[in-house]
Amino acid sequence: MSQPRAEAITKKIMEAVSAARNLPITGGVAVEVLTRGDVRSFAEKSMYEHHSRDEIRLFTRIEASLGVLPPGADGEQILLDMLELGVMGIYEPKKKAMLIGTHVSEAQLDMVVGHEIAHGLQDMHFDLLRLQKPIPGDSDAETARTFLVEGDAQAAYLAWVSGPSGLAAIPPEVLATVGDQALSLSSMLDHPILNRSLQLPYADGAATVAALVREKGWAAVDALYRDLPTTSEQMLHVDKLLAREPAIAVKAEPKALAAALPEHALVWQDTLGEATLLCMLADSVPTSDARAAAAGWGGDRLLVFDRKAGPDVTPLVIGMVAWDSEADAREFEAAFTKYLMEKMPTTSLVRRRADRVLFATGVPQGLGGALDPAAWNAFPPALRAKGQAS
């Protein structure tokens, strides 16, 4: 890919995607051509803009405790390897520039430029830099934001290549199949759960955006940037997005665990969300079963503890997931138990009470018995946001 060729085709495609997405061009987008090594360097620099090395190491250890990565993995290098091999284009809002890999072929060019130039249009209207800032303690809200930005860009590209009919030319079943393929085909790759989490915003995110456009038009997508989706559940189910169904508030009181964990200290709190749970469950059950078991998610919270005297390879993670109904909780309990028994049979536990499921991973030997009752006290029941008594 040469610089002049990239610039010429970018201008042409930007005009076409702008018309298909109904977002006027209000500024310019520079074009730069990068080698794979340049892509890796860019990704590495971006990685540390919002998180320290210690935080990234902690996130990797949490993922290892949850079975997403192997214990002792170097999460930074794994992610950089994936991006170096898989990324063909990047839109950089700081530079108002689209970066295209030299390895992109002519056959791939329309797809890469069509998607990335849609990010340029988003940036002109919605300010992508503000959407890249972390939301401490709510990873699921960050995931929802990623689904919107990537799903919108992919839907804009699809609207362009589909011709005058736009997204109406693509049956919903086709987009649903793409989402299922993103879940199932990742099983054949290294680190499949991480791969799913990277692919799903492009697939399921695009399907949800397309469904919203068919129902309400592109203006409804524009409105989401003013009132952002708050959960990945909303971005996986267009009916929940239209209803702006809130998460069930799962409150955590870590001090309730002090007596059971005298040698441990709280180091992190966060959320998982339906999308993350779906990517995990798809490792152990068929795609359709994983989707069914993750659906009905209501809200969650997880607490992460390390030994005060020195961290173990994997931290102790204790989480609570609230479900829309007891039947939903029971279905998830069965699938998640299977997942954990395959990943970490001796260091995990799953318990259910009605419509809430408690789990723990990275459990030190001999601690499980004392942990079970204390952990329930750390997540006191609360009134459900949907108006149902818990």
CSV table of C-alpha atoms in Angstrom, one decimal:
chain,number,residue,atom,x,y,z
A,1,MET,CA,0.0,0.0,0.0
A,2,SER,CA,1.5,3.3,-1.1
A,3,GLN,CA,0.8,6.7,0.5
A,4,PRO,CA,-0.6,8.3,-2.7
A,5,ARG,CA,-3.0,5.4,-3.3
A,6,ALA,CA,-4.2,5.4,0.3
A,7,GLU,CA,-4.9,9.2,0.1
A,8,ALA,CA,-6.8,9.0,-3.2
A,9,ILE,CA,-9.0,6.2,-2.2
A,10,THR,CA,-9.7,7.6,1.3
A,11,LYS,CA,-11.1,10.8,-0.1
A,12,LYS,CA,-13.4,8.9,-2.4
A,13,ILE,CA,-14.6,6.5,0.3
A,14,MET,CA,-15.1,9.2,2.9
A,15,GLU,CA,-17.6,11.0,0.7
A,16,ALA,CA,-19.5,7.7,0.1
A,17,VAL,CA,-19.5,6.6,3.8
A,18,SER,CA,-20.6,10.1,4.8
A,19,ALA,CA,-23.7,9.9,2.6
A,20,ALA,CA,-24.5,6.3,3.7
A,21,ARG,CA,-24.1,7.1,7.4
A,22,ASN,CA,-25.8,10.5,7.1
A,23,LEU,CA,-22.9,12.3,8.8
A,24,PRO,CA,-21.7,15.4,6.9
A,25,ILE,CA,-17.9,15.9,6.4
A,26,THR,CA,-17.0,18.9,8.6
A,27,GLY,CA,-13.2,18.5,8.7
A,28,GLY,CA,-10.3,16.7,7.2
A,29,VAL,CA,-8.7,13.3,7.9
A,30,ALA,CA,-5.0,12.9,7.2
A,31,VAL,CA,-3.7,9.5,5.9
A,32,GLU,CA,-0.5,7.7,7.0
A,33,VAL,CA,0.8,4.3,6.0
A,34,LEU,CA,2.3,2.1,8.7
A,35,THR,CA,4.3,-1.1,8.8
A,36,ARG,CA,3.3,-3.9,11.2
A,37,GLY,CA,6.0,-2.8,13.5
A,38,ASP,CA,4.6,0.8,13.5
A,39,VAL,CA,1.2,-0.6,14.4
A,40,ARG,CA,2.7,-2.4,17.4
A,41,SER,CA,4.6,0.7,18.5
A,42,PHE,CA,1.4,2.8,18.3
A,43,ALA,CA,-0.6,0.2,20.3
A,44,GLU,CA,2.1,0.0,23.0
A,45,LYS,CA,2.2,3.8,23.3
A,46,SER,CA,-1.6,4.0,23.5
A,47,MET,CA,-1.7,1.3,26.1
A,48,TYR,CA,0.0,3.4,28.7
A,49,GLU,CA,-1.8,6.6,28.1
A,50,HIS,CA,-4.5,5.8,30.7
A,51,HIS,CA,-3.0,2.9,32.7
A,52,SER,CA,0.3,2.3,34.4
A,53,ARG,CA,2.3,-0.9,33.9
A,54,ASP,CA,1.4,-2.0,37.4
A,55,GLU,CA,-2.3,-1.6,36.6
A,56,ILE,CA,-1.9,-3.6,33.3
A,57,ARG,CA,-0.1,-6.4,35.2
A,58,LEU,CA,-2.9,-6.4,37.8
A,59,PHE,CA,-5.6,-6.6,35.0
A,60,THR,CA,-3.7,-9.5,33.4
A,61,ARG,CA,-3.6,-11.4,36.7
A,62,ILE,CA,-7.3,-10.8,37.2
A,63,GLU,CA,-7.9,-12.2,33.7
A,64,ALA,CA,-5.7,-15.2,34.7
A,65,SER,CA,-7.8,-15.8,37.8
A,66,LEU,CA,-11.0,-15.7,35.7
A,67,GLY,CA,-9.6,-18.2,33.2
A,68,VAL,CA,-9.3,-15.7,30.4
A,69,LEU,CA,-5.5,-16.0,30.2
A,70,PRO,CA,-3.1,-18.6,31.6
A,71,PRO,CA,-1.5,-18.0,35.0
A,72,GLY,CA,1.7,-16.1,34.7
A,73,ALA,CA,0.8,-14.8,31.2
A,74,ASP,CA,2.3,-11.5,29.9
A,75,GLY,CA,-0.9,-9.8,28.9
A,76,GLU,CA,0.8,-6.8,27.4
A,77,GLN,CA,2.8,-8.9,24.9
A,78,ILE,CA,-0.2,-11.1,24.1
A,79,LEU,CA,-2.4,-8.1,23.3
A,80,LEU,CA,0.4,-6.4,21.3
A,81,ASP,CA,1.0,-9.6,19.3
A,82,MET,CA,-2.7,-9.8,18.5
A,83,LEU,CA,-2.9,-6.2,17.4
A,84,GLU,CA,0.3,-6.4,15.3
A,85,LEU,CA,-1.0,-9.4,13.4
A,86,GLY,CA,-4.6,-8.4,13.2
A,87,VAL,CA,-4.9,-4.6,12.9
A,88,MET,CA,-5.1,-3.3,9.3
A,89,GLY,CA,-6.1,0.3,10.1
A,90,ILE,CA,-6.5,2.7,12.9
A,91,TYR,CA,-8.1,6.1,13.3
A,92,GLU,CA,-6.1,8.4,15.6
A,93,PRO,CA,-8.3,11.2,17.0
A,94,LYS,CA,-5.4,13.1,18.4
A,95,LYS,CA,-3.9,13.5,15.0
A,96,LYS,CA,-7.2,13.5,13.1
A,97,ALA,CA,-5.5,10.8,11.0
A,98,MET,CA,-6.3,7.4,9.5
A,99,LEU,CA,-3.4,5.0,9.8
A,100,ILE,CA,-3.3,2.1,7.2
A,101,GLY,CA,-1.0,-0.9,7.3
A,102,THR,CA,1.3,-1.4,4.4
A,103,HIS,CA,0.2,-5.1,4.5
A,104,VAL,CA,-3.4,-4.2,3.5
A,105,SER,CA,-4.1,-5.6,0.0
A,106,GLU,CA,-6.2,-4.0,-2.7
A,107,ALA,CA,-9.0,-6.4,-2.0
A,108,GLN,CA,-9.0,-5.4,1.7
A,109,LEU,CA,-8.7,-1.7,1.1
A,110,ASP,CA,-12.4,-0.7,0.8
A,111,MET,CA,-13.2,-2.6,4.0
A,112,VAL,CA,-10.4,-1.1,6.1
A,113,VAL,CA,-10.8,2.5,4.8
A,114,GLY,CA,-14.6,2.3,5.0
A,115,HIS,CA,-14.6,1.3,8.7
A,116,GLU,CA,-11.8,3.6,9.8
A,117,ILE,CA,-13.1,6.6,7.9
A,118,ALA,CA,-16.4,6.1,9.7
A,119,HIS,CA,-14.4,6.7,12.9
A,120,GLY,CA,-13.2,9.9,11.4
A,121,LEU,CA,-16.7,11.0,10.8
A,122,GLN,CA,-17.7,10.0,14.3
A,123,ASP,CA,-14.8,12.2,15.6
A,124,MET,CA,-16.0,15.2,13.7
A,125,HIS,CA,-19.4,15.0,15.3
A,126,PHE,CA,-19.0,13.2,18.7
A,127,ASP,CA,-15.4,13.7,19.9
A,128,LEU,CA,-13.8,10.2,20.1
A,129,LEU,CA,-11.1,11.3,22.5
A,130,ARG,CA,-13.6,11.7,25.3
A,131,LEU,CA,-14.9,8.2,24.6
A,132,GLN,CA,-11.4,6.7,25.1
A,133,LYS,CA,-11.1,7.8,28.7
A,134,PRO,CA,-11.3,4.9,31.2
A,135,ILE,CA,-14.3,4.5,33.5
A,136,PRO,CA,-12.6,3.3,36.7
A,137,GLY,CA,-14.5,0.5,38.4
A,138,ASP,CA,-17.0,0.0,35.5
A,139,SER,CA,-15.4,-2.0,32.7
A,140,ASP,CA,-18.8,-3.0,31.4
A,141,ALA,CA,-19.6,0.6,30.7
A,142,GLU,CA,-16.3,0.9,28.8
A,143,THR,CA,-17.3,-2.3,26.8
A,144,ALA,CA,-20.7,-0.8,26.0
A,145,ARG,CA,-19.0,2.3,24.7
A,146,THR,CA,-16.7,0.2,22.5
A,147,PHE,CA,-19.7,-1.7,21.1
A,148,LEU,CA,-21.2,1.6,20.1
A,149,VAL,CA,-18.2,3.1,18.5
A,150,GLU,CA,-17.0,0.0,16.6
A,151,GLY,CA,-20.5,-1.3,15.9
A,152,ASP,CA,-21.5,2.1,14.4
A,153,ALA,CA,-18.4,2.3,12.2
A,154,GLN,CA,-18.9,-1.3,11.0
A,155,ALA,CA,-22.6,-0.6,10.3
A,156,ALA,CA,-21.7,2.6,8.4
A,157,TYR,CA,-19.3,0.6,6.2
A,158,LEU,CA,-22.0,-2.1,5.6
A,159,ALA,CA,-24.5,0.6,4.7
A,160,TRP,CA,-22.1,2.0,2.1
A,161,VAL,CA,-21.3,-1.3,0.5
A,162,SER,CA,-24.9,-2.4,0.5
A,163,GLY,CA,-25.9,0.3,-2.1
A,164,PRO,CA,-28.9,2.5,-2.2
A,165,SER,CA,-30.9,0.3,0.2
A,166,GLY,CA,-28.3,0.6,2.9
A,167,LEU,CA,-28.7,-1.6,6.0
A,168,ALA,CA,-32.2,-2.5,4.9
A,169,ALA,CA,-30.5,-4.8,2.3
A,170,ILE,CA,-28.9,-6.9,5.0
A,171,PRO,CA,-31.2,-9.4,6.7
A,172,PRO,CA,-30.9,-9.4,10.5
A,173,GLU,CA,-30.2,-13.1,10.4
A,174,VAL,CA,-27.0,-12.5,8.4
A,175,LEU,CA,-25.6,-10.1,11.1
A,176,ALA,CA,-26.6,-12.6,13.8
A,177,THR,CA,-24.6,-15.3,12.0
A,178,VAL,CA,-21.6,-13.0,11.9
A,179,GLY,CA,-21.8,-12.6,15.6
A,180,ASP,CA,-22.1,-16.3,16.2
A,181,GLN,CA,-19.1,-16.8,14.0
A,182,ALA,CA,-17.1,-14.3,16.0
A,183,LEU,CA,-17.8,-16.4,19.1
A,184,SER,CA,-17.2,-19.9,17.6
A,185,LEU,CA,-14.3,-19.2,15.3
A,186,SER,CA,-12.3,-17.7,18.1
A,187,SER,CA,-12.2,-21.1,19.7
A,188,MET,CA,-9.6,-22.1,17.1
A,189,LEU,CA,-7.2,-19.2,18.0
A,190,ASP,CA,-4.8,-18.7,20.8
A,191,HIS,CA,-6.4,-17.0,23.8
A,192,PRO,CA,-10.0,-17.4,22.5
A,193,ILE,CA,-11.8,-15.5,25.2
A,194,LEU,CA,-9.6,-12.4,24.6
A,195,ASN,CA,-10.1,-12.8,20.8
A,196,ARG,CA,-13.9,-12.9,21.3
A,197,SER,CA,-13.8,-9.8,23.4
A,198,LEU,CA,-11.9,-8.0,20.6
A,199,GLN,CA,-14.2,-9.2,17.8
A,200,LEU,CA,-17.7,-9.0,19.3
A,201,PRO,CA,-18.1,-5.2,19.2
A,202,TYR,CA,-17.6,-5.3,15.5
A,203,ALA,CA,-20.1,-8.1,15.0
A,204,ASP,CA,-22.8,-7.8,17.7
A,205,GLY,CA,-22.3,-4.1,18.0
A,206,ALA,CA,-23.0,-3.7,14.3
A,207,ALA,CA,-26.0,-5.9,14.5
A,208,THR,CA,-27.5,-3.8,17.3
A,209,VAL,CA,-26.7,-0.5,15.5
A,210,ALA,CA,-28.3,-1.9,12.3
A,211,ALA,CA,-31.4,-3.0,14.2
A,212,LEU,CA,-31.7,0.5,15.8
A,213,VAL,CA,-31.3,2.2,12.4
A,214,ARG,CA,-34.0,0.0,10.8
A,215,GLU,CA,-36.3,1.0,13.6
A,216,LYS,CA,-35.4,4.6,14.4
A,217,GLY,CA,-33.0,5.8,11.7
A,218,TRP,CA,-29.4,7.0,12.0
A,219,ALA,CA,-30.5,9.9,14.2
A,220,ALA,CA,-31.1,7.4,17.0
A,221,VAL,CA,-27.5,6.3,16.8
A,222,ASP,CA,-26.3,9.9,16.9
A,223,ALA,CA,-28.4,10.3,20.1
A,224,LEU,CA,-26.5,7.5,21.8
A,225,TYR,CA,-23.3,9.6,21.8
A,226,ARG,CA,-25.2,12.2,23.8
A,227,ASP,CA,-26.7,9.6,26.2
A,228,LEU,CA,-24.2,6.7,26.1
A,229,PRO,CA,-25.3,3.1,26.7
A,230,THR,CA,-24.3,2.1,30.2
A,231,THR,CA,-24.1,-1.7,29.9
A,232,SER,CA,-23.0,-4.2,27.2
A,233,GLU,CA,-26.4,-5.9,27.8
A,234,GLN,CA,-27.9,-2.8,26.1
A,235,MET,CA,-25.6,-3.1,23.1
A,236,LEU,CA,-26.3,-6.9,22.8
A,237,HIS,CA,-30.1,-6.5,22.8
A,238,VAL,CA,-31.7,-3.7,20.9
A,239,ASP,CA,-34.9,-4.0,22.9
A,240,LYS,CA,-33.0,-3.3,26.1
A,241,LEU,CA,-31.2,-0.4,24.4
A,242,LEU,CA,-34.4,1.2,23.3
A,243,ALA,CA,-35.8,0.8,26.8
A,244,ARG,CA,-32.5,2.0,28.3
A,245,GLU,CA,-32.9,-0.9,30.7
A,246,PRO,CA,-30.6,-0.1,33.7
A,247,ALA,CA,-28.3,-2.5,35.5
A,248,ILE,CA,-29.5,-3.9,38.8
A,249,ALA,CA,-27.3,-2.2,41.4
A,250,VAL,CA,-25.1,-4.8,43.0
A,251,LYS,CA,-23.5,-3.2,46.1
A,252,ALA,CA,-20.3,-4.4,47.6
A,253,GLU,CA,-19.1,-4.1,51.2
A,254,PRO,CA,-15.6,-5.5,51.2
A,255,LYS,CA,-15.1,-4.9,54.9
A,256,ALA,CA,-17.6,-7.8,55.5
A,257,LEU,CA,-14.8,-10.1,54.3
A,258,ALA,CA,-12.2,-8.8,56.7
A,259,ALA,CA,-12.6,-11.6,59.2
A,260,ALA,CA,-12.5,-14.3,56.6
A,261,LEU,CA,-9.6,-12.8,54.8
A,262,PRO,CA,-7.2,-11.4,57.4
A,263,GLU,CA,-4.2,-12.0,55.2
A,264,HIS,CA,-5.7,-10.3,52.2
A,265,ALA,CA,-6.2,-6.7,51.1
A,266,LEU,CA,-8.7,-5.3,48.5
A,267,VAL,CA,-6.8,-4.1,45.4
A,268,TRP,CA,-9.6,-3.6,42.8
A,269,GLN,CA,-13.3,-3.4,42.2
A,270,ASP,CA,-15.0,-3.7,38.9
A,271,THR,CA,-17.9,-5.0,36.7
A,272,LEU,CA,-17.9,-7.8,34.2
A,273,GLY,CA,-21.1,-7.4,32.2
A,274,GLU,CA,-23.0,-9.7,29.9
A,275,ALA,CA,-20.6,-9.4,27.0
A,276,THR,CA,-17.6,-10.5,29.0
A,277,LEU,CA,-19.5,-13.4,30.6
A,278,LEU,CA,-20.7,-14.4,27.1
A,279,CYS,CA,-17.1,-14.6,25.8
A,280,MET,CA,-16.1,-16.7,28.8
A,281,LEU,CA,-19.1,-19.1,28.6
A,282,ALA,CA,-18.6,-19.7,24.8
A,283,ASP,CA,-15.4,-21.5,25.8
A,284,SER,CA,-17.3,-24.3,27.4
A,285,VAL,CA,-20.7,-24.5,25.8
A,286,PRO,CA,-22.1,-24.1,22.3
A,287,THR,CA,-22.6,-20.6,21.1
A,288,SER,CA,-26.4,-20.7,21.3
A,289,ASP,CA,-26.2,-22.1,24.9
A,290,ALA,CA,-23.7,-19.4,25.8
A,291,ARG,CA,-25.9,-16.6,24.5
A,292,ALA,CA,-28.9,-18.1,26.4
A,293,ALA,CA,-27.0,-18.4,29.6
A,294,ALA,CA,-25.6,-14.9,29.5
A,295,ALA,CA,-28.9,-13.3,28.5
A,296,GLY,CA,-31.0,-12.2,31.5
A,297,TRP,CA,-27.9,-10.6,33.1
A,298,GLY,CA,-29.1,-7.9,35.5
A,299,GLY,CA,-25.9,-6.5,37.1
A,300,ASP,CA,-22.7,-7.6,38.7
A,301,ARG,CA,-19.8,-6.5,40.9
A,302,LEU,CA,-16.4,-8.2,41.6
A,303,LEU,CA,-13.9,-7.6,44.3
A,304,VAL,CA,-10.2,-8.5,43.9
A,305,PHE,CA,-7.9,-9.3,46.8
A,306,ASP,CA,-4.1,-9.9,47.0
A,307,ARG,CA,-2.1,-11.3,49.9
A,308,LYS,CA,-0.7,-8.6,52.1
A,309,ALA,CA,2.6,-10.4,52.4
A,310,GLY,CA,3.0,-10.8,48.7
A,311,PRO,CA,0.6,-11.5,45.8
A,312,ASP,CA,-0.1,-15.0,44.5
A,313,VAL,CA,0.3,-15.6,40.8
A,314,THR,CA,-3.5,-15.1,40.5
A,315,PRO,CA,-5.5,-12.9,42.9
A,316,LEU,CA,-8.6,-13.9,44.7
A,317,VAL,CA,-11.6,-12.7,42.8
A,318,ILE,CA,-15.0,-12.7,44.4
A,319,GLY,CA,-18.1,-11.7,42.3
A,320,MET,CA,-21.8,-11.4,42.5
A,321,VAL,CA,-24.1,-11.5,39.5
A,322,ALA,CA,-27.7,-10.5,39.8
A,323,TRP,CA,-30.2,-11.9,37.2
A,324,ASP,CA,-33.6,-10.8,35.8
A,325,SER,CA,-35.2,-14.0,37.2
A,326,GLU,CA,-34.3,-17.2,39.1
A,327,ALA,CA,-34.6,-19.2,35.9
A,328,ASP,CA,-31.9,-17.0,34.3
A,329,ALA,CA,-29.7,-17.4,37.4
A,330,ARG,CA,-30.1,-21.1,37.3
A,331,GLU,CA,-29.2,-21.3,33.6
A,332,PHE,CA,-26.1,-19.2,34.1
A,333,GLU,CA,-25.1,-21.2,37.2
A,334,ALA,CA,-25.0,-24.4,35.2
A,335,ALA,CA,-23.0,-23.0,32.3
A,336,PHE,CA,-20.6,-21.0,34.5
A,337,THR,CA,-19.9,-24.0,36.8
A,338,LYS,CA,-19.0,-26.0,33.7
A,339,TYR,CA,-16.6,-23.2,32.6
A,340,LEU,CA,-14.9,-22.9,36.0
A,341,MET,CA,-14.6,-26.6,36.5
A,342,GLU,CA,-12.8,-26.9,33.2
A,343,LYS,CA,-10.5,-23.9,33.8
A,344,MET,CA,-9.8,-24.1,37.6
A,345,PRO,CA,-11.6,-27.0,39.3
A,346,THR,CA,-9.7,-26.7,42.6
A,347,THR,CA,-9.5,-23.0,43.0
A,348,SER,CA,-13.1,-21.8,42.2
A,349,LEU,CA,-16.6,-22.0,43.6
A,350,VAL,CA,-20.1,-21.1,42.4
A,351,ARG,CA,-23.1,-20.7,44.6
A,352,ARG,CA,-26.7,-19.5,43.9
A,353,ARG,CA,-29.4,-18.1,46.0
A,354,ALA,CA,-32.6,-17.4,44.1
A,355,ASP,CA,-31.8,-14.9,41.3
A,356,ARG,CA,-28.2,-14.1,42.5
A,357,VAL,CA,-25.0,-16.1,41.7
A,358,LEU,CA,-21.9,-15.8,43.8
A,359,PHE,CA,-18.6,-17.0,42.5
A,360,ALA,CA,-14.9,-16.9,43.5
A,361,THR,CA,-11.7,-17.7,41.6
A,362,GLY,CA,-8.1,-18.0,42.7
A,363,VAL,CA,-9.3,-19.3,46.0
A,364,PRO,CA,-6.4,-20.3,48.3
A,365,GLN,CA,-6.3,-23.9,49.5
A,366,GLY,CA,-8.4,-24.4,52.6
A,367,LEU,CA,-10.2,-21.0,52.4
A,368,GLY,CA,-13.3,-22.1,50.5
A,369,GLY,CA,-15.4,-23.1,53.5
A,370,ALA,CA,-14.9,-19.9,55.3
A,371,LEU,CA,-15.3,-17.8,52.2
A,372,ASP,CA,-18.8,-19.0,51.2
A,373,PRO,CA,-20.9,-17.4,54.0
A,374,ALA,CA,-18.7,-14.3,54.4
A,375,ALA,CA,-18.9,-13.5,50.7
A,376,TRP,CA,-22.7,-13.4,50.7
A,377,ASN,CA,-22.5,-10.8,53.4
A,378,ALA,CA,-20.2,-8.7,51.2
A,379,PHE,CA,-23.0,-8.3,48.7
A,380,PRO,CA,-26.1,-7.4,50.6
A,381,PRO,CA,-29.4,-7.6,48.6
A,382,ALA,CA,-30.8,-4.3,47.4
A,383,LEU,CA,-33.9,-3.1,45.7
A,384,ARG,CA,-33.8,-3.9,42.1
A,385,ALA,CA,-33.5,-1.0,39.7
A,386,LYS,CA,-36.3,-2.5,37.6
A,387,GLY,CA,-38.8,-2.1,40.4
A,388,GLN,CA,-38.8,-5.8,41.4
A,389,ALA,CA,-38.0,-6.8,45.0
A,390,SER,CA,-34.8,-8.8,45.3
